[in-house]
Tab-separated table of C-alpha atoms and ligand atoms in Angstrom:
chain	number	residue	atom	x	y	z
A	1	MET	CA	32.816	-2.236	-22.537
A	2	LYS	CA	33.050	-2.781	-19.465
A	3	GLU	CA	31.724	-6.262	-17.738
A	4	GLY	CA	31.070	-7.659	-14.055
A	5	ILE	CA	29.503	-8.772	-11.409
A	6	VAL	CA	28.697	-6.339	-8.560
A	7	LEU	CA	26.885	-8.828	-5.791
A	8	LEU	CA	24.708	-7.295	-3.157
A	9	LEU	CA	24.863	-7.925	1.041
A	10	GLY	CA	23.324	-6.368	3.929
A	11	ARG	CA	20.646	-7.369	6.579
A	12	PRO	CA	17.074	-8.623	5.544
A	13	ASN	CA	14.147	-5.535	5.022
A	14	VAL	CA	17.035	-3.529	3.630
A	15	GLY	CA	16.224	-2.561	0.342
A	16	LYS	CA	18.233	-4.858	-1.710
A	17	SER	CA	15.577	-6.200	-4.054
A	18	THR	CA	14.382	-2.624	-4.611
A	19	PHE	CA	17.630	-1.068	-5.458
A	20	VAL	CA	18.178	-3.986	-8.420
A	21	ASN	CA	14.541	-3.800	-9.271
A	22	ASN	CA	14.355	-0.299	-9.283
A	23	VAL	CA	18.345	0.420	-11.025
A	24	ILE	CA	17.642	-2.097	-13.583
A	25	GLY	CA	14.281	-0.951	-14.428
A	26	GLN	CA	11.961	-3.691	-14.213
A	27	LYS	CA	11.435	-6.238	-11.522
A	28	VAL	CA	12.907	-9.125	-11.200
A	29	ALA	CA	13.391	-9.363	-7.497
A	30	ILE	CA	10.185	-9.486	-5.208
A	31	THR	CA	9.877	-6.967	-2.257
A	32	SER	CA	8.190	-6.422	0.565
A	33	PRO	CA	8.034	-4.493	4.112
A	34	LYS	CA	8.412	-8.301	5.659
A	35	PRO	CA	12.112	-9.350	6.459
A	36	GLN	CA	13.531	-12.949	4.290
A	37	THR	CA	11.477	-11.973	1.475
A	38	THR	CA	14.180	-13.266	-0.560
A	39	ARG	CA	15.225	-16.649	-0.323
A	40	PHE	CA	18.086	-16.925	-3.447
A	41	PRO	CA	20.156	-15.635	-5.373
A	42	ILE	CA	18.719	-13.493	-8.297
A	43	GLN	CA	20.822	-12.391	-11.142
A	44	GLY	CA	19.578	-9.054	-13.372
A	45	LEU	CA	21.097	-7.630	-16.231
A	46	PHE	CA	22.060	-3.742	-16.241
A	47	GLU	CA	23.012	-2.755	-19.813
A	48	ASP	CA	24.034	0.647	-20.801
A	49	GLU	CA	26.367	2.560	-22.824
A	50	ARG	CA	29.331	1.645	-20.659
A	51	GLY	CA	28.801	-2.153	-20.504
A	52	LYS	CA	26.697	-4.736	-18.745
A	53	ILE	CA	26.535	-5.838	-14.770
A	54	ILE	CA	25.015	-8.352	-13.434
A	55	PHE	CA	23.413	-7.434	-10.151
A	56	THR	CA	23.442	-10.900	-7.752
A	57	ASP	CA	20.451	-9.901	-5.146
A	58	THR	CA	20.918	-12.070	-2.479
A	59	PRO	CA	19.090	-13.005	0.843
A	60	GLY	CA	19.303	-11.002	3.791
A	61	ILE	CA	21.288	-12.350	6.338
A	62	PHE	CA	19.548	-13.257	9.277
A	63	ASN	CA	20.472	-13.818	13.078
A	64	LYS	CA	17.608	-16.979	13.609
A	65	THR	CA	18.887	-19.673	12.344
A	66	LYS	CA	16.739	-22.095	14.429
A	67	ASP	CA	14.313	-23.219	11.687
A	68	LEU	CA	15.155	-25.127	9.143
A	69	LEU	CA	14.591	-22.725	5.968
A	70	ALA	CA	16.396	-19.140	7.761
A	71	GLN	CA	18.710	-21.418	7.892
A	72	LYS	CA	18.537	-22.462	4.336
A	73	ILE	CA	18.086	-18.963	2.823
A	74	ASN	CA	21.279	-17.993	5.333
A	75	GLN	CA	23.487	-20.923	3.559
A	76	GLN	CA	21.819	-19.691	-0.023
A	77	THR	CA	23.941	-16.583	0.639
A	78	LEU	CA	26.733	-17.884	1.794
A	79	LYS	CA	27.181	-19.366	-1.738
A	80	ALA	CA	26.781	-16.322	-2.923
A	81	VAL	CA	29.250	-14.247	-1.071
A	82	ASN	CA	31.310	-17.220	-1.780
A	83	LYS	CA	31.374	-17.110	-6.102
A	84	GLU	CA	33.224	-14.469	-7.861
A	85	ALA	CA	32.321	-10.597	-7.401
A	86	ASP	CA	34.036	-7.892	-8.741
A	87	VAL	CA	32.322	-5.240	-6.075
A	88	VAL	CA	30.311	-5.886	-3.820
A	89	LEU	CA	27.749	-3.645	-2.453
A	90	TYR	CA	27.381	-3.828	1.202
A	91	PHE	CA	23.517	-2.358	2.325
A	92	ILE	CA	23.071	-0.793	5.547
A	93	ASP	CA	19.412	0.850	6.731
A	94	PRO	CA	19.896	3.283	8.957
A	95	THR	CA	16.656	3.464	9.740
A	96	ARG	CA	16.862	1.019	12.135
A	97	LYS	CA	19.013	-0.058	15.045
A	98	ARG	CA	21.761	-1.856	14.531
A	99	ASP	CA	22.460	-4.925	16.598
A	100	PHE	CA	23.902	-8.784	16.417
A	101	GLU	CA	22.394	-9.132	12.601
A	102	GLU	CA	24.380	-6.467	11.557
A	103	ALA	CA	27.309	-7.858	13.196
A	104	LYS	CA	26.729	-10.877	11.538
A	105	VAL	CA	26.615	-8.656	8.113
A	106	LEU	CA	29.758	-7.102	8.575
A	107	GLY	CA	31.632	-10.348	9.772
A	108	ILE	CA	30.736	-11.604	6.334
A	109	ALA	CA	31.758	-8.478	4.770
A	110	ARG	CA	35.213	-8.455	6.365
A	111	LYS	CA	36.526	-12.014	4.573
A	112	ILE	CA	35.159	-10.197	1.475
A	113	LYS	CA	38.042	-9.819	-1.438
A	114	ALA	CA	36.391	-7.451	-3.871
A	115	PRO	CA	35.834	-4.457	-3.246
A	116	VAL	CA	33.120	-3.326	-1.165
A	117	PHE	CA	31.057	-0.209	-1.212
A	118	LEU	CA	28.795	0.507	2.015
A	119	VAL	CA	25.794	1.187	0.998
A	120	ILE	CA	23.885	3.906	2.890
A	121	ASN	CA	19.394	3.427	2.005
A	122	LYS	CA	16.279	5.123	2.781
A	123	LYS	CA	17.290	8.695	2.582
A	124	ASP	CA	13.908	9.791	1.606
A	125	LYS	CA	13.699	8.553	5.071
A	126	LYS	CA	14.067	9.686	9.212
A	127	GLN	CA	17.558	7.911	9.690
A	128	THR	CA	16.993	7.763	13.101
A	129	TYR	CA	20.085	5.530	13.655
A	130	LEU	CA	22.278	7.173	11.224
A	131	ALA	CA	24.991	7.034	13.565
A	132	GLN	CA	25.023	3.872	14.889
A	133	TYR	CA	26.258	2.872	11.688
A	134	MET	CA	29.093	5.507	11.390
A	135	PHE	CA	31.807	3.578	11.824
A	136	LEU	CA	31.861	1.790	9.342
A	137	GLU	CA	32.450	4.474	7.338
A	138	ASP	CA	36.050	3.975	7.921
A	139	GLU	CA	35.907	0.680	7.452
A	140	PHE	CA	35.078	0.440	3.489
A	141	SER	CA	36.665	3.468	1.962
A	142	GLN	CA	33.990	4.328	-0.643
A	143	ALA	CA	30.424	4.811	0.875
A	144	PHE	CA	27.018	6.030	-1.325
A	145	HIS	CA	23.824	7.606	0.103
A	146	ILE	CA	21.101	6.447	-2.132
A	147	SER	CA	17.470	5.734	-2.000
A	148	ALA	CA	16.481	2.466	-3.500
A	149	LEU	CA	12.751	3.264	-3.464
A	150	LYS	CA	13.007	6.774	-5.547
A	151	SER	CA	16.032	5.367	-7.714
A	152	HIS	CA	18.415	8.613	-6.135
A	153	GLY	CA	22.199	8.233	-5.860
A	154	PHE	CA	21.999	6.206	-8.160
A	155	ASP	CA	24.279	7.226	-11.046
A	156	ALA	CA	27.689	8.785	-8.453
A	157	LEU	CA	27.370	4.657	-7.437
A	158	LEU	CA	26.706	3.242	-10.978
A	159	LYS	CA	29.832	5.799	-11.857
A	160	ARG	CA	32.419	3.967	-9.322
A	161	ILE	CA	30.799	0.184	-10.184
A	162	PHE	CA	31.875	0.853	-13.706
A	163	GLU	CA	35.385	1.993	-13.149
A	164	LEU	CA	35.888	-0.993	-11.193
A	165	LEU	CA	34.640	-3.538	-13.628
A	166	PRO	CA	37.332	-5.571	-16.085
A	167	ASP	CA	37.002	-4.130	-19.644
A	168	GLN	CA	36.100	-7.015	-21.947
A	169	GLY	CA	36.355	-5.977	-25.266
A	170	GLU	CA	33.742	-6.427	-28.067
A	171	GLN	CA	32.872	-9.701	-26.682
A	172	SER	CA	30.577	-9.459	-24.383
A	173	MET	CA	31.082	-13.269	-21.400
A	174	ILE	CA	27.190	-12.880	-21.010
A	175	GLN	CA	24.868	-15.564	-22.399
A	176	SER	CA	21.300	-15.700	-21.453
A	177	ASP	CA	19.072	-17.420	-23.436
A	178	LEU	CA	16.449	-16.825	-20.752
A	179	PRO	CA	13.921	-13.639	-20.709
A	180	TYR	CA	16.136	-10.705	-20.307
A	181	PRO	CA	16.836	-8.936	-17.359
A	182	LEU	CA	16.261	-12.298	-15.540
A	183	LEU	CA	19.578	-14.317	-15.932
A	184	ASN	CA	18.869	-17.082	-13.194
A	185	MET	CA	14.702	-17.907	-13.293
A	186	ASP	CA	12.798	-19.954	-16.060
A	187	SER	CA	8.771	-18.802	-16.058
A	188	LYS	CA	7.878	-21.063	-13.392
A	189	THR	CA	9.892	-19.983	-10.887
A	190	PHE	CA	9.931	-15.710	-11.446
A	191	ILE	CA	5.686	-16.304	-11.431
A	192	ALA	CA	5.572	-18.709	-8.797
A	193	GLU	CA	7.411	-16.071	-7.018
A	194	LEU	CA	5.032	-13.283	-7.751
A	195	ILE	CA	2.937	-14.874	-6.476
A	196	ARG	CA	4.710	-15.357	-3.314
A	197	GLU	CA	4.986	-11.759	-2.728
A	198	LYS	CA	1.515	-11.580	-2.879
A	199	VAL	CA	2.086	-14.236	0.685
A	200	PHE	CA	3.635	-12.124	1.648
A	201	ILE	CA	2.424	-8.844	1.026
A	202	MET	CA	-1.527	-10.001	2.376
A	203	MET	CA	-1.671	-12.528	5.404
A	204	GLY	CA	-0.161	-11.832	9.020
A	205	GLU	CA	3.179	-12.065	10.024
A	206	GLU	CA	3.884	-15.819	10.344
A	207	ILE	CA	1.834	-17.248	7.393
A	208	PRO	CA	4.675	-16.521	4.635
A	209	TYR	CA	7.546	-18.740	6.147
A	210	SER	CA	5.632	-21.345	6.571
A	211	THR	CA	4.552	-20.825	2.588
A	212	THR	CA	5.880	-21.630	-0.138
A	213	VAL	CA	4.627	-21.737	-4.114
A	214	VAL	CA	4.918	-24.046	-6.743
A	215	VAL	CA	3.785	-23.583	-10.701
A	216	SER	CA	3.528	-27.351	-12.424
A	217	GLU	CA	1.792	-25.542	-15.880
A	218	ILE	CA	2.046	-22.597	-17.911
A	219	LYS	CA	0.317	-23.263	-20.507
A	220	GLU	CA	-1.189	-20.877	-23.708
A	221	ARG	CA	-4.848	-22.113	-24.625
A	222	LYS	CA	-6.100	-21.435	-28.500
A	223	ASN	CA	-7.912	-17.982	-27.762
A	224	GLY	CA	-4.442	-16.998	-26.034
A	225	LEU	CA	-5.354	-17.136	-22.864
A	226	MET	CA	-2.843	-18.100	-20.365
A	227	TYR	CA	-3.440	-20.838	-18.504
A	228	ILE	CA	-1.560	-21.088	-14.939
A	229	LYS	CA	-1.458	-23.670	-12.638
A	230	ALA	CA	-0.333	-22.507	-9.388
A	231	GLN	CA	0.162	-24.393	-5.335
A	232	ILE	CA	0.758	-22.730	-2.423
A	233	LEU	CA	2.450	-25.231	-0.009
A	234	THR	CA	1.994	-24.666	4.203
A	235	THR	CA	3.325	-26.053	6.658
A	236	THR	CA	0.330	-26.592	8.815
A	237	ASP	CA	-3.257	-26.852	8.118
A	238	ARG	CA	-4.435	-24.069	10.634
A	239	HIS	CA	-1.823	-21.687	7.346
A	240	LYS	CA	-3.479	-23.134	4.930
A	241	LYS	CA	-7.271	-22.176	6.607
A	242	MET	CA	-6.660	-18.584	6.915
A	243	LEU	CA	-4.878	-18.481	3.142
A	244	ILE	CA	-8.027	-20.186	2.331
A	245	GLY	CA	-10.271	-17.342	3.920
A	246	ALA	CA	-14.253	-17.639	4.860
A	247	GLY	CA	-15.517	-18.549	1.572
A	248	GLY	CA	-12.434	-18.828	-0.308
A	249	ARG	CA	-12.125	-15.016	-0.230
A	250	LYS	CA	-8.704	-14.412	0.883
A	251	ILE	CA	-7.225	-17.079	-2.460
A	252	LYS	CA	-9.129	-15.402	-4.071
A	253	GLU	CA	-8.256	-11.982	-3.794
A	254	LEU	CA	-4.526	-13.480	-3.384
A	255	GLY	CA	-4.963	-14.589	-7.126
A	256	SER	CA	-6.889	-11.781	-8.849
A	257	TYR	CA	-3.843	-9.574	-7.093
A	258	ALA	CA	-1.396	-11.802	-8.188
A	259	ARG	CA	-3.405	-12.591	-11.905
A	260	LYS	CA	-3.258	-9.052	-12.700
A	261	GLU	CA	0.572	-8.344	-12.143
A	262	ILE	CA	1.514	-11.784	-13.958
A	263	ALA	CA	-1.085	-10.707	-16.846
A	264	LEU	CA	1.020	-7.327	-16.996
A	265	ALA	CA	4.852	-9.167	-16.392
A	266	ILE	CA	3.743	-11.627	-19.947
A	267	ASN	CA	1.663	-9.172	-21.661
A	268	LYS	CA	-1.634	-11.520	-22.583
A	269	LYS	CA	-4.316	-12.371	-20.626
A	270	VAL	CA	-4.227	-14.776	-17.320
A	271	PHE	CA	-6.109	-17.474	-16.035
A	272	LEU	CA	-4.230	-18.099	-12.889
A	273	ASP	CA	-6.259	-21.479	-11.228
A	274	LEU	CA	-4.467	-21.709	-7.556
A	275	THR	CA	-5.448	-23.224	-4.700
A	276	VAL	CA	-3.678	-23.990	-1.540
A	277	ALA	CA	-2.277	-27.610	-0.076
A	278	THR	CA	-1.039	-28.222	3.623
A	279	ASP	CA	2.673	-30.296	3.090
A	280	PRO	CA	4.643	-30.354	6.481
A	281	HIS	CA	7.841	-31.063	4.039
A	282	TRP	CA	8.134	-28.778	1.498
A	283	GLN	CA	10.812	-27.576	3.894
A	284	ASP	CA	12.708	-30.427	3.576
A	285	VAL	CA	13.589	-30.421	-0.547
A	286	LEU	CA	13.051	-26.731	-1.768
A	287	TYR	CA	15.633	-23.915	-1.670
A	288	SER	CA	19.082	-25.939	-1.213
B	301	LIG	N1	11.443	4.678	1.999
B	301	LIG	C1	12.091	3.874	1.469
B	301	LIG	N2	11.071	2.249	1.707
B	301	LIG	C2	12.865	1.193	1.205
B	301	LIG	C3	13.807	1.607	0.201
B	301	LIG	N3	14.101	0.964	-0.486
B	301	LIG	C4	13.548	-0.326	-0.194
B	301	LIG	N4	12.361	-0.298	0.903
B	301	LIG	C5	11.181	-0.473	1.735
B	301	LIG	O1	11.113	-1.650	2.084
B	301	LIG	C6	11.033	-2.640	1.802
B	301	LIG	C7	12.299	-4.026	2.060
B	301	LIG	O2	12.848	-4.331	0.554
B	301	LIG	P1	13.301	-5.468	0.274
B	301	LIG	O3	13.685	-5.131	-0.856
B	301	LIG	O4	12.490	-6.189	-0.043
B	301	LIG	O5	15.063	-5.736	1.267
B	301	LIG	P2	15.363	-6.885	0.515
B	301	LIG	O6	16.642	-6.304	1.693
B	301	LIG	O7	15.617	-6.969	-0.351
B	301	LIG	O8	15.024	-7.901	1.719
B	301	LIG	P3	15.149	-9.697	2.021
B	301	LIG	O9	14.802	-9.856	0.675
B	301	LIG	O10	13.969	-9.841	2.829
B	301	LIG	O11	16.478	-9.504	2.071
B	301	LIG	C8	10.027	-2.978	1.052
B	301	LIG	O12	9.071	-2.206	1.824
B	301	LIG	C9	10.557	-1.267	0.508
B	301	LIG	O13	9.769	-1.137	-0.689
B	301	LIG	C10	14.181	2.708	0.207
B	301	LIG	O14	14.970	3.928	-0.488
B	301	LIG	N5	12.998	3.950	1.111
B	302	LIG	MG1	15.237	-9.155	-0.891
């Protein structure tokens, strides 16, 4: 049995989390069209007859790190990169221009000692800027064209990854008491992530970056209903108002969208008690 760790690296929005979910075949990481959706490394387990791969999804490396949250998120990725990995997948998105942000990721990729594969994502879309990235193919000996969204091109990539992974014999080193295949998140964190995803999808440009979600209680009631208490924290009263919406319409919509997905994920009926609060300091204490 082959076994090992494969780390994903790339700018925000290149499709790292989409890949991890679709290669595993189950959602472990939230995704959205907005950059910096992922805020901490997420480990998901892939398994087939060849062996086991722990895919470590990381937050996209961000160029502008003036604010505290962006700095902390970049730190999370750098920490993950410095841990041992057997293979690193360097994701690029040729539907977007190459710029300084890409140079920052490239600088990190160049220092990695493990084999780095170039993964050229979004091949289902018009790759207008592909020529700008071609020089990377000389630098990284292995290049794979995939569509993370459509699950295209995965076979060749997995085949090559397995070739490089160490053989563990019959003894698996991977131990986990958590719900398969998510290896490093408890249920409260996973549910908070699902709610945070809805904020990323439903709210305007800046609001997702001033907010986080905390789940404080999950309790099964006698009738089998799961009671979940969660709060969206935002740094400003203005954003709190927008998250609640006129007559509480927005928070109701957010809650209903999140509740449906949580119910599907845990296969139970869910009552989601979702509120919004202003907390100017949540960024100081979370994601460290
Ligand atoms: N057309 C197309 N869209 C994709 C593909 N892969 C990802 N996307 C879209 O790109 C957006 C970003 O995807 P994510 O998986 O959240 O990107 P990420 O790299 O994890 O981003 P961060 O967490 O912000 O670093 C989403 O809207 C995805 O649906 C792809 O292969 N084709
Ligand atoms: Mg992500």
